[in-house]
Coordinates of C-alpha atoms in Angstrom, one line a residue:
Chain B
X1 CA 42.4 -38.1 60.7
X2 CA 45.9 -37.8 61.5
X3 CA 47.8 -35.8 63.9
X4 CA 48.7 -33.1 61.4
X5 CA 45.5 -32.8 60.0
X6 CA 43.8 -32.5 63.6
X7 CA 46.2 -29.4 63.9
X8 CA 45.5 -28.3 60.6
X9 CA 42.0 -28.4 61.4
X10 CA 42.1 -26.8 64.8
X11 CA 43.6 -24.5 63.4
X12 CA 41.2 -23.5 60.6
X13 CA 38.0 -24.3 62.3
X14 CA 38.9 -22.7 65.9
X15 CA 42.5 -20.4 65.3
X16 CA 42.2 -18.9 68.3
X17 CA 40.9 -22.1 70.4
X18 CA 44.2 -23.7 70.5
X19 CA 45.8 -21.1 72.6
X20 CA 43.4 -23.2 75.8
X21 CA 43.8 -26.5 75.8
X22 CA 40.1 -26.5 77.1
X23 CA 38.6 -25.0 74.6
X24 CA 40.2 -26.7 71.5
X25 CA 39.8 -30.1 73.0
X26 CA 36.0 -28.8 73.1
X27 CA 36.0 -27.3 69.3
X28 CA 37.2 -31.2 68.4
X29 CA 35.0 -32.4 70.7
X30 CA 32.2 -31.9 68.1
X31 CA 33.7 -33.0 65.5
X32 CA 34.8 -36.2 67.5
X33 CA 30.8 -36.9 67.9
X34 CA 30.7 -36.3 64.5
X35 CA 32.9 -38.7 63.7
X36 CA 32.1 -41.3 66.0
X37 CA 33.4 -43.1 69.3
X38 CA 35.5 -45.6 67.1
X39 CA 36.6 -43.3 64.8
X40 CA 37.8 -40.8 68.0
X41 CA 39.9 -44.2 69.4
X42 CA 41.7 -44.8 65.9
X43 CA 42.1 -40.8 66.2
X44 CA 43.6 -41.3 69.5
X45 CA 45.9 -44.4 68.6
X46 CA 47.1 -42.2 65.5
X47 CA 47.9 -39.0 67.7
X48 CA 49.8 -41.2 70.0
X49 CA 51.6 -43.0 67.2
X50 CA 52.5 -39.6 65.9
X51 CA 54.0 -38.6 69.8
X52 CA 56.0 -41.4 69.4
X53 CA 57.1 -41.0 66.2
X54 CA 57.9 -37.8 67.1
X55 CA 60.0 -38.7 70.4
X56 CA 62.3 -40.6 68.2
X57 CA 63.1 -37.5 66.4
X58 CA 64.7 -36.0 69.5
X59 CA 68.7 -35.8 69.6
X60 CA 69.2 -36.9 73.4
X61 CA 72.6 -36.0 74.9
X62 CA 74.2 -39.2 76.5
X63 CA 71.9 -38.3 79.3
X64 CA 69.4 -38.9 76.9
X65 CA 68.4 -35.3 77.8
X66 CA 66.9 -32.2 75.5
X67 CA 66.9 -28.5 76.6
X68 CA 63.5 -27.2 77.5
X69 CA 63.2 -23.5 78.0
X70 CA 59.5 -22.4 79.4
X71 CA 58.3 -19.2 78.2
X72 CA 55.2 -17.0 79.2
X73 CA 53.2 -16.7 76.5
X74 CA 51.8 -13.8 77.3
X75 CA 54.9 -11.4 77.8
X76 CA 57.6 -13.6 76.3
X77 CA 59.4 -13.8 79.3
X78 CA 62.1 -16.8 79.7
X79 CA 60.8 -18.4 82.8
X80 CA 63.4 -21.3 83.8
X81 CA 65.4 -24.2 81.4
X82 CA 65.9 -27.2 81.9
X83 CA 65.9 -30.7 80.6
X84 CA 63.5 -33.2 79.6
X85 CA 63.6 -36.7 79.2
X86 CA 61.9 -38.9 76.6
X87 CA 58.8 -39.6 79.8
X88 CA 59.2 -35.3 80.3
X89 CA 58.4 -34.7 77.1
X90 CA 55.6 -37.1 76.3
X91 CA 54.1 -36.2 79.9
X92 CA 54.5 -32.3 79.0
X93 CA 52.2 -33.0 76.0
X94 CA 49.8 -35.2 77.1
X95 CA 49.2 -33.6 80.5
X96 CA 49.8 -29.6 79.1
X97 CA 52.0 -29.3 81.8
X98 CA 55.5 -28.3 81.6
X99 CA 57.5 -31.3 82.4
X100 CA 61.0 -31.9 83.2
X101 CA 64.3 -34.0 84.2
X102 CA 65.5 -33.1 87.8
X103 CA 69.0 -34.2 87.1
X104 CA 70.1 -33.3 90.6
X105 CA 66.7 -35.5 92.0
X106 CA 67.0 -38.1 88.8
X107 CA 63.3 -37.9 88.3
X108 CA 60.5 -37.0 86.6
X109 CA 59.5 -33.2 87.9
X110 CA 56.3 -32.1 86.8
X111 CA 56.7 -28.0 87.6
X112 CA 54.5 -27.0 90.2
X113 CA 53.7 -30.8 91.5
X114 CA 54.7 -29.1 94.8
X115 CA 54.3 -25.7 94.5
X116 CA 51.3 -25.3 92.9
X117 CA 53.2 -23.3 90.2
X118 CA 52.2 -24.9 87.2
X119 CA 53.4 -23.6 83.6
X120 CA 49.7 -24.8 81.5
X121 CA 51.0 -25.4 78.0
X122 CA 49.8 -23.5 75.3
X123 CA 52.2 -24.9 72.5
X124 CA 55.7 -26.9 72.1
X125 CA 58.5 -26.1 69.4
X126 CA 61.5 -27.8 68.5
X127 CA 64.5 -25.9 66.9
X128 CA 66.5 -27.2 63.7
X129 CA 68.8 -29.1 65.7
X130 CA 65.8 -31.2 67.7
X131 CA 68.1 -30.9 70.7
X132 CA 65.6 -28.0 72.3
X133 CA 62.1 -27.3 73.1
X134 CA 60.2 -24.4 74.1
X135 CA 57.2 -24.9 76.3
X136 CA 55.0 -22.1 75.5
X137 CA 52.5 -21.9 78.6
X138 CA 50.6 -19.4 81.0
X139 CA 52.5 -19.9 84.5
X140 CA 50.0 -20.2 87.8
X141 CA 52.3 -18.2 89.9
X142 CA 55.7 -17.6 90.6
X143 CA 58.0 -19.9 88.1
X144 CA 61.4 -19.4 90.4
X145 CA 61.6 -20.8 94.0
X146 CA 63.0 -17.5 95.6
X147 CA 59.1 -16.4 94.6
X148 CA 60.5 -14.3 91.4
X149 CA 58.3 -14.4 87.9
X150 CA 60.8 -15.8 86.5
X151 CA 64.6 -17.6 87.5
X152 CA 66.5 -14.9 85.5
X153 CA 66.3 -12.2 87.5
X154 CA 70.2 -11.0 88.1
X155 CA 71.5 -8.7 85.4
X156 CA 75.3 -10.1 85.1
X157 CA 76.5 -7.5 82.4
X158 CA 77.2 -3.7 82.5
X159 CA 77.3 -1.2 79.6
X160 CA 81.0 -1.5 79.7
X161 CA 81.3 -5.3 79.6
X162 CA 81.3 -5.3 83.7
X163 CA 79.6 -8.2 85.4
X164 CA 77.2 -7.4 88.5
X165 CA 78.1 -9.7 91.2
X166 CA 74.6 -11.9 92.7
X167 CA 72.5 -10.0 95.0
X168 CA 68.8 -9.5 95.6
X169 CA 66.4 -6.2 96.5
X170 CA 66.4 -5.2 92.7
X171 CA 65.2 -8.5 91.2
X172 CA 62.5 -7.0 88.5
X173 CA 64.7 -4.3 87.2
X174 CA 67.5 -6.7 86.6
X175 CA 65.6 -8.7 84.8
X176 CA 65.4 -9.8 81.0
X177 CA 63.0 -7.2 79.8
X178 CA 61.8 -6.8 76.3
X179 CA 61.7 -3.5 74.7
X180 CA 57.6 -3.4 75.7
X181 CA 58.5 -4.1 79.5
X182 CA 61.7 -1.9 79.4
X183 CA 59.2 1.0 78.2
X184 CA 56.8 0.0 81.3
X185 CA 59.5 0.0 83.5
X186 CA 61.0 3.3 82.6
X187 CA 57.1 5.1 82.9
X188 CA 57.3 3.4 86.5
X189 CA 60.8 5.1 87.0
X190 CA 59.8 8.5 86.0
X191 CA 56.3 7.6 88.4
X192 CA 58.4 7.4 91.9
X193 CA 61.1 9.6 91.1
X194 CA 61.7 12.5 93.2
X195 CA 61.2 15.9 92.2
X196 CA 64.2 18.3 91.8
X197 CA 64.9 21.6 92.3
X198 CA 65.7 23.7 89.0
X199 CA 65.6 20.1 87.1
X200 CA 62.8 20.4 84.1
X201 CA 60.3 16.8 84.8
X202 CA 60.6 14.4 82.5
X203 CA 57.8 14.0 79.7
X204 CA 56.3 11.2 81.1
X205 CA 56.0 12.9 84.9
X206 CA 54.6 15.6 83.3
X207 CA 51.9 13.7 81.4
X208 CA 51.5 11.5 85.0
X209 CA 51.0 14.6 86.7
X210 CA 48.5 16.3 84.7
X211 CA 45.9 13.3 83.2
X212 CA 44.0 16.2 81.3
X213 CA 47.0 16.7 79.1
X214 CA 47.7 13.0 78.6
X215 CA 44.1 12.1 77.5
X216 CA 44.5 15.1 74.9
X217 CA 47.8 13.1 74.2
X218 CA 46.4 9.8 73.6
X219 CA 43.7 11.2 71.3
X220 CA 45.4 13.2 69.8
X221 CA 48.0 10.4 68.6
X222 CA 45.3 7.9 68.0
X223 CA 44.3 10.7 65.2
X224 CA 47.7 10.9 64.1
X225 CA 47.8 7.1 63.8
X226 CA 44.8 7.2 61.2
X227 CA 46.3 10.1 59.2
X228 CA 49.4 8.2 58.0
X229 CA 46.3 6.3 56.7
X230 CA 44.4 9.4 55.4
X231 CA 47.4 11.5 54.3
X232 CA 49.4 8.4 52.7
X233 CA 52.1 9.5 55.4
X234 CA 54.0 5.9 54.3
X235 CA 55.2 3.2 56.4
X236 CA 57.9 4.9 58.6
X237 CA 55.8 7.3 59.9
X238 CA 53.0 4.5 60.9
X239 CA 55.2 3.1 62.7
X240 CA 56.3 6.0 64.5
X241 CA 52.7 7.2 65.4
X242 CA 51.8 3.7 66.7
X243 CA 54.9 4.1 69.1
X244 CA 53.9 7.1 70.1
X245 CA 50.0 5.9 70.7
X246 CA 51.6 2.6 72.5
X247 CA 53.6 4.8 75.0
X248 CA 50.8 7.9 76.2
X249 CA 48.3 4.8 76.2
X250 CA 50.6 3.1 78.6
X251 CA 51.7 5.8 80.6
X252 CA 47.7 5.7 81.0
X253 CA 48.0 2.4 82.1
X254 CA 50.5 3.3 84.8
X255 CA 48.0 6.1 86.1
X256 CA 45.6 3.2 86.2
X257 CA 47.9 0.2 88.1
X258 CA 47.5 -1.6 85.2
X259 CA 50.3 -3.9 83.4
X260 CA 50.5 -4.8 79.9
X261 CA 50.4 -8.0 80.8
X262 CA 46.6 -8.1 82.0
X263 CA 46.1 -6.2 78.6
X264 CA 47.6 -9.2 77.3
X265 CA 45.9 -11.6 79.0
X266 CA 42.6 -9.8 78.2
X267 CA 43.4 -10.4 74.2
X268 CA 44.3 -14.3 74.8
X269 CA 41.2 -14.3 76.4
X270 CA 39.4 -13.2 73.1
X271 CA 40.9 -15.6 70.9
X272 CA 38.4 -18.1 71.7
X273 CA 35.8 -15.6 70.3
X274 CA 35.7 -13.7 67.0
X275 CA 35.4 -9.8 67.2
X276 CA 32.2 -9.4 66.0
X277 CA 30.6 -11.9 68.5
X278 CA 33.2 -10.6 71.5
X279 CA 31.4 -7.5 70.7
X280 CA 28.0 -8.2 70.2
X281 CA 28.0 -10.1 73.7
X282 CA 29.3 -7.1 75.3
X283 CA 26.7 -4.5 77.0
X284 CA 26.4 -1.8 75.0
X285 CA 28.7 1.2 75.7
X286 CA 28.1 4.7 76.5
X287 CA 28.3 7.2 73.4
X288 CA 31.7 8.5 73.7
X289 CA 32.6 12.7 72.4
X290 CA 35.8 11.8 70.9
X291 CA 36.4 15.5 70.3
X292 CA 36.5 16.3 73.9
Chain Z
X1 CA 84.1 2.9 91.0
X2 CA 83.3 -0.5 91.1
X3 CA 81.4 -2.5 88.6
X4 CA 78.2 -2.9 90.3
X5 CA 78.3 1.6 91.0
X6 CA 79.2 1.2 87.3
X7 CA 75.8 -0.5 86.7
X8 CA 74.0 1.1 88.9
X9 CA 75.3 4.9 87.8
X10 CA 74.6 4.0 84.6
X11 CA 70.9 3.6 85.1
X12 CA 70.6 6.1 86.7
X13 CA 72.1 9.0 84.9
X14 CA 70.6 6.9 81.7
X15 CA 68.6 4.1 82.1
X16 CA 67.3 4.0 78.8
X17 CA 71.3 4.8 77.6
X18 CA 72.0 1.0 78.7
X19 CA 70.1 -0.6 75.6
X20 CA 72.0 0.7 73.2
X21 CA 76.1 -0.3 74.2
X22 CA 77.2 2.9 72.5
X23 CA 74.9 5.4 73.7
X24 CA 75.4 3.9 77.3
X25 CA 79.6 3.9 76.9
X26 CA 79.2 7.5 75.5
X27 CA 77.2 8.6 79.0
X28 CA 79.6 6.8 80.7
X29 CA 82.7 8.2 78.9
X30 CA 81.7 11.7 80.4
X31 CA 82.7 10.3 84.0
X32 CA 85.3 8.5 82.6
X33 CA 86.7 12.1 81.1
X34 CA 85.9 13.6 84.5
X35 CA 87.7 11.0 86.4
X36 CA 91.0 11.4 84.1
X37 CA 92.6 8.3 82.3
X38 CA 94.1 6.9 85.7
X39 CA 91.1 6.4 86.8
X40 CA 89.6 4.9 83.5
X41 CA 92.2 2.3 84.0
X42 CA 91.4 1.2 87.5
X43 CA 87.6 1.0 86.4
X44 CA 88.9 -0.9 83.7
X45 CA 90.8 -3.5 86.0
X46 CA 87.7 -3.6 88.2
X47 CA 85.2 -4.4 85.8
X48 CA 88.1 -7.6 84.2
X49 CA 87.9 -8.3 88.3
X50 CA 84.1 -8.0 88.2
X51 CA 84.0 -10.8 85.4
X52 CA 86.6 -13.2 86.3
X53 CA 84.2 -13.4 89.8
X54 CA 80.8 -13.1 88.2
X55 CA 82.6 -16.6 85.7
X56 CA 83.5 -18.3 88.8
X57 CA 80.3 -18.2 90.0
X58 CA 79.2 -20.0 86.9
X59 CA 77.8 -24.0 87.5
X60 CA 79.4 -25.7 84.4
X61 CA 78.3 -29.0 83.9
X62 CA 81.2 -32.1 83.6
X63 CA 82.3 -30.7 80.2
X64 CA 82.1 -27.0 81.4
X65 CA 79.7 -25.6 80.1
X66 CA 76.8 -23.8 81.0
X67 CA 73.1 -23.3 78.8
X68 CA 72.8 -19.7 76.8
X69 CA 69.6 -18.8 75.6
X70 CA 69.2 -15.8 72.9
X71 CA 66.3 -14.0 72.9
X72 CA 65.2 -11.1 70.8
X73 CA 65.1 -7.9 73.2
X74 CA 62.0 -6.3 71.0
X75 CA 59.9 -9.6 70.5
X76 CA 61.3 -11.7 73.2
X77 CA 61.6 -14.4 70.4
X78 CA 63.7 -17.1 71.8
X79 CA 65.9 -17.3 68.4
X80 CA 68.5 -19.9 69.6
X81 CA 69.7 -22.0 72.8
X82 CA 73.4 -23.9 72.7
X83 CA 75.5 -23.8 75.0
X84 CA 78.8 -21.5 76.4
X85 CA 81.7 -22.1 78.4
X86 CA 83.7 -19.8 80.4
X87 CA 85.4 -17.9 77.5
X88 CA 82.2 -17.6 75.1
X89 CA 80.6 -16.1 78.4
X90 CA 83.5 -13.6 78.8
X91 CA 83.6 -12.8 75.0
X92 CA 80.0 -12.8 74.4
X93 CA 80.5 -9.8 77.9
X94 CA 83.4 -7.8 76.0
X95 CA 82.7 -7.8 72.6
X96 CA 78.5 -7.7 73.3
X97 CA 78.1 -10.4 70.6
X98 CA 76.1 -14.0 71.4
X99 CA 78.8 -16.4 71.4
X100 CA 78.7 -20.2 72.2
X101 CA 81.1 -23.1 72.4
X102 CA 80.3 -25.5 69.4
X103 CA 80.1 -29.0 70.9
X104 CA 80.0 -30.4 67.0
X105 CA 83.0 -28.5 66.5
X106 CA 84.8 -28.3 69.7
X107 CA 85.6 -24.6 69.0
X108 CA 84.7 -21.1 70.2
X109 CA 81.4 -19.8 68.1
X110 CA 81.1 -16.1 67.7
X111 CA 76.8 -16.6 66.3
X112 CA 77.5 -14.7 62.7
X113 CA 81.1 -15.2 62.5
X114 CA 80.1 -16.9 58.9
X115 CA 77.0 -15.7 57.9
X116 CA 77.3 -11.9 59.3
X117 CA 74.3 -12.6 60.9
X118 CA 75.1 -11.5 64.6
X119 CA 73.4 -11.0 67.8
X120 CA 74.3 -8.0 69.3
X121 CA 74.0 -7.8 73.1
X122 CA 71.6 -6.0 75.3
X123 CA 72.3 -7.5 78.2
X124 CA 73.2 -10.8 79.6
X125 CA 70.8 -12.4 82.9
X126 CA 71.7 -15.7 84.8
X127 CA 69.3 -18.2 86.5
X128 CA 69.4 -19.1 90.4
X129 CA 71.0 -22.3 89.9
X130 CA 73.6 -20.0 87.7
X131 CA 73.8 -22.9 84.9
X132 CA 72.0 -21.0 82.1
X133 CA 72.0 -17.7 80.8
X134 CA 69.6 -15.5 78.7
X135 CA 71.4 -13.3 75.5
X136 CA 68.8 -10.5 75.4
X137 CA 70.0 -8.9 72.0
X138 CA 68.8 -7.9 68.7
X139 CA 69.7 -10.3 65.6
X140 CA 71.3 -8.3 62.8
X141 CA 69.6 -11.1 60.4
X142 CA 67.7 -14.7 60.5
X143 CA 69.3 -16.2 63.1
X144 CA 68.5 -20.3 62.2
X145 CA 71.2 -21.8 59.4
X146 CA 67.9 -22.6 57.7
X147 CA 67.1 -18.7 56.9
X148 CA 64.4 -18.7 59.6
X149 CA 64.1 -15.7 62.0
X150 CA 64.3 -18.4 64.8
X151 CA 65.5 -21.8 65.1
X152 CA 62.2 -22.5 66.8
X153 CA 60.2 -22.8 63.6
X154 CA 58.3 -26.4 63.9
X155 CA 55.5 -26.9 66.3
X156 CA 55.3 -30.1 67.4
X157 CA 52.2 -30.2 69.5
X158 CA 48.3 -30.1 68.6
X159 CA 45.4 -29.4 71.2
X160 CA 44.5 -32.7 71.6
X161 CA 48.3 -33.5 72.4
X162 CA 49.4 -34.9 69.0
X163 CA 52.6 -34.2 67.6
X164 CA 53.1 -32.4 64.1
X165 CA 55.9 -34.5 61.7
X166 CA 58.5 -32.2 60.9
X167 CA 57.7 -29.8 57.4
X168 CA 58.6 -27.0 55.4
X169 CA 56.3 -24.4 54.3
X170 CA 54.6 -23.0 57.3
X171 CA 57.2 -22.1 59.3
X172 CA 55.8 -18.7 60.6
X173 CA 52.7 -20.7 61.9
X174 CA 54.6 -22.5 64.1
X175 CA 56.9 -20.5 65.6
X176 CA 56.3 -20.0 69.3
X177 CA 54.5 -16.8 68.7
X178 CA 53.5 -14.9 72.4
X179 CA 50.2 -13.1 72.6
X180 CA 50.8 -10.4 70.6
X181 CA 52.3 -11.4 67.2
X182 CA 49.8 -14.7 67.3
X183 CA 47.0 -11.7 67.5
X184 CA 49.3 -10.0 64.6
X185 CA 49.6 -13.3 62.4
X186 CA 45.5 -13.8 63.6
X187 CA 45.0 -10.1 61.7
X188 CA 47.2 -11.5 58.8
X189 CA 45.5 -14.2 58.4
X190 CA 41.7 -12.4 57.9
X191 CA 43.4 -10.3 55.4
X192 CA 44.7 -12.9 53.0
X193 CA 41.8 -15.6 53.7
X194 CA 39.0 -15.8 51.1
X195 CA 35.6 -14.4 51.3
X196 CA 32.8 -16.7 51.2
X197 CA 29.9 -16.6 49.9
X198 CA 26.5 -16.4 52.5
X199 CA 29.3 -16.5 55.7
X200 CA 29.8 -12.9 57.1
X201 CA 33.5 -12.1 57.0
X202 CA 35.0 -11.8 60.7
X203 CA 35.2 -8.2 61.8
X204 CA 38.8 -8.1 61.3
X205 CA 38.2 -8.5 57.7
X206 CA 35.4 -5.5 57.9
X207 CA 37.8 -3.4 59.6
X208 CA 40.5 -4.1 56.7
X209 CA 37.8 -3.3 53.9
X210 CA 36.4 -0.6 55.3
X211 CA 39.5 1.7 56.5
X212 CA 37.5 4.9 57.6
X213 CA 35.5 2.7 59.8
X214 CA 38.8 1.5 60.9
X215 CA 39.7 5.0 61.7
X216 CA 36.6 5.8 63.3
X217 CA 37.0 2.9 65.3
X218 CA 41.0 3.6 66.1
X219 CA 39.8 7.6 67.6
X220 CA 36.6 6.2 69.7
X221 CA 39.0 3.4 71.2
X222 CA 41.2 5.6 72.1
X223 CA 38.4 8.2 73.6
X224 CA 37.1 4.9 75.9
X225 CA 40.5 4.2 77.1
X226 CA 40.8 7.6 78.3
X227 CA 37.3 7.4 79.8
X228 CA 38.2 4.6 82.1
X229 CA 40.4 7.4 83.8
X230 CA 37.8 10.3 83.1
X231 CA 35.0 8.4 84.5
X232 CA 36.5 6.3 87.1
X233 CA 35.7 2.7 85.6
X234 CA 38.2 1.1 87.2
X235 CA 41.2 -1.3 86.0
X236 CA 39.5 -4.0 84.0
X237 CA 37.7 -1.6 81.8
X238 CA 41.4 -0.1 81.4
X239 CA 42.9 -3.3 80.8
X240 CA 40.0 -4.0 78.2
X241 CA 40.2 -0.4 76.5
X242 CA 43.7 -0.5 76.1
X243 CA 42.9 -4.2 73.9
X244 CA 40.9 -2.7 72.0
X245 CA 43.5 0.3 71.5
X246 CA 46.0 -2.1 70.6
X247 CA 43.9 -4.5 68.5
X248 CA 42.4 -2.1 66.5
X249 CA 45.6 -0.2 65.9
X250 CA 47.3 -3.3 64.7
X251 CA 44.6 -3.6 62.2
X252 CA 45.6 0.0 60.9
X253 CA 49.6 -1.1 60.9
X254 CA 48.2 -4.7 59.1
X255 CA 46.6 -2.2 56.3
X256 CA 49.9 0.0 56.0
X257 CA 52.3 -3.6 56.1
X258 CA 54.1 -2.2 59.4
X259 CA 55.0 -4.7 61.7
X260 CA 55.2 -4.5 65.4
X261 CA 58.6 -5.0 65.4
X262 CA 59.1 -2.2 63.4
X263 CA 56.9 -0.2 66.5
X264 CA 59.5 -1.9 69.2
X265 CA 62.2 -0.8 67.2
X266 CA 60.9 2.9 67.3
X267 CA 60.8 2.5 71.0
X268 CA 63.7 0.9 71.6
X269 CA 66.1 3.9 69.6
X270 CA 64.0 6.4 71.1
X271 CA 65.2 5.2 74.7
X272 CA 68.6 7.0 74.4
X273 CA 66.8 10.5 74.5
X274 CA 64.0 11.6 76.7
X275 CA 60.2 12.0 75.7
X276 CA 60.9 16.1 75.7
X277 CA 64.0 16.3 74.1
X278 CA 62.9 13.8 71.5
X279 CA 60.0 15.7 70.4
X280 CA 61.5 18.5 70.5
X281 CA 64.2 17.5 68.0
X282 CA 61.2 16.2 65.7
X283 CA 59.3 18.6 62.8
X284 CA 56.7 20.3 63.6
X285 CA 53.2 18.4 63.1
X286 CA 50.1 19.7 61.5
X287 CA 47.1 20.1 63.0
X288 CA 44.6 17.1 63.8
X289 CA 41.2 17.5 64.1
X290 CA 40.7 14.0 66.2
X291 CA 37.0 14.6 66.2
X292 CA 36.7 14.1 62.3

């Protein structure tokens, strides 16, 4: 079996195994044993012919350097760049580590070797140009040394094309955020604001500071969700009533302490498993009035 | 006013203002009005200041350049990295487009100069070592040469650390897809994969048949979730509510062929007005009865 078709079959047989390394090295496991201990070493000679094969693909810079850029799978955050060697990259995928070039140390750095920061790959991509990888991984802890998630943490750009000048105390907010994070942020806003005098709250205050009306909120758009089903409402309006049963459910969330990124980590979790059996190995939930 | 009060007043008079560069240069043209056009000026001359220090600060490498890294503000797709010196970082800053300094071409690149297909900027984030730089931005088309969304469209690892050959076809597959659009392409793939006969279709699949269960399912999710605040449950039986919330309701947007990036989109235009005012400018809804 060659290294494409071991993908291919990872990928059919166990989808959602790949995402841990553990787990789809166990799915192939059986089929190894299936296979046979000399078939498994002709499997493994193969796969590492195909590493190679694929190393000499790479466009090194006359450093013989590529880009790496790690990225949390999870919430898409850009966690650092740097480069990788031909040894970086071939360590990166054997070890499911990221794995890089200190140019300013001229060695091999394997992320986290001191700092107990890994980044545990989850999947590696080359662009068009094979000059630039991303390593697609969960991070163990903080991915910057100043302790940050993540080494971009200074905004550098104004709404009018003005650059902020370094500084620290507002690291999170001036950081990259997605549209989904940019939405969490702004609930928290609205959370720790101060009241004023005269000044109407904002929506989201107002559903933080009566739960009763934001439950009614979330049910209430989770029934609007399924009409554009029932009613034949059309795609726009889907979309809208989704965004509107994403937002009350995470200003729910914010009531709760709860980030999207443990929601996220809870569905990578359940890729391993298929729905019905993730539900069937649940205990059995109380009946729920939905009406209420 | 200074660049950094710039920054900082516009996030707070309106944060969500700053995600959109016209919205955010209309809020703060009301100042700018206020202040009178001597004024404007001086802000004007501050903000040049602000960027000629913020580019100093800059660690280009021997051939002066530094690392930029687009990424897609509603998906946090990493679309393209290449590579900027000090005037594609201070156009990219004025005119909010990606731009790059071609090292094929030893020229200026504005990204969609040629093909139209820009990448308009959210905002721009350095690293702590200040040698790369994130473009947060949405792409106005496929961003890769090759008509791919990203440039990032080959995988090139496997879970038992093979490499994948380089290939057409599935590019989609491969991209480096974050938690939720490999759950998305996971609910994709149910729909389109074929039955078999004696094997009992995943419960994806039964929720994509079966569309009032679907909906039944959608309003009791969304009734648990706000039970883990009714009753107390705690924050993992939030985190694992709102999953279901979220799964199941992308199985509903799978049915209707609404992506999430449509949903982020919603959510991102909808940050220039608040939760109040914007439903307040929408039509009046009918009636749900969530209990049917």
């Amino acid at each position: 079996m060659d290294a494409r078709a071991m993908v291919a079959r990872a990928r059919t047989v166990a989808p959602r195994a790949r995402r841990v390394g553990v787990d789809a090295r166990a799915a192939e496991g059986v089929n190894m044993r299936r296979c046979g201990a000399t078939r498994a070493r002709a499997s493994r000679a193969d796969a590492d012919a195909a590493v190679e094969a694929f190393l000499n693909t790479l466009k090194y810079d006359d450093g013989g350097l590529v880009a790496a850029i790690a990225q949390d799978v999870d919430t898409g955050a850009i966690l650092m760049q740097g480069y990788a060697n031909r040894d970086a990259v071939a360590y990166t995928l054997k070890h499911r580590k990221a794995t890089f070039w200190s140019r300013s140390r001229s060695q091999l750095w394997c992320k986290g070797e001191t700092s107990g920061n890994y980044i545990a790959i989850d999947s590696v991509h080359v662009d068009c140009d094979k000059d630039s990888l991303i390593y697609l991984g969960v991070p163990t802890g903080p991915t910057c040394h100043t302790g940050a998630h993540t080494c971009y943490y200074k905004r550098v750009d104004g709404p009018d094309g003005a650059a902020t000048k370094a500084s620290g105390g507002r690291h999170a907010a001036e950081e990259a955020l997605t549209t989904l994070y940019e939405l969490e942020a702004t609930i928290e806003a609205r959370r720790v604001e101060a009241k004023k005098e005269g000044v109407k709250p904002s929506w989201t205050r107002r559903l933080l500071d009566d739960p009763e009306l934001l439950c009614k909120k979330i049910r209430e758009e989770a029934g609007e969700l399924c009409q554009t089903w029932e009613e034949n409402e059309g795609k726009e309006a889907a979309a809208n009533e989704m965004a509107d049963v994403l937002y009350h459910s995470m200003v729910m969330l914010n009531k709760q302490g709860v980030s999207m990124t443990d929601v996220l980590g809870v569905l990578r979790k359940r890729f391993g498993t298929s729905g019905v059996d993730e539900k069937a190995s649940r205990p059995p939930k109380k009946l729920i009035n939905v009406s209420k």
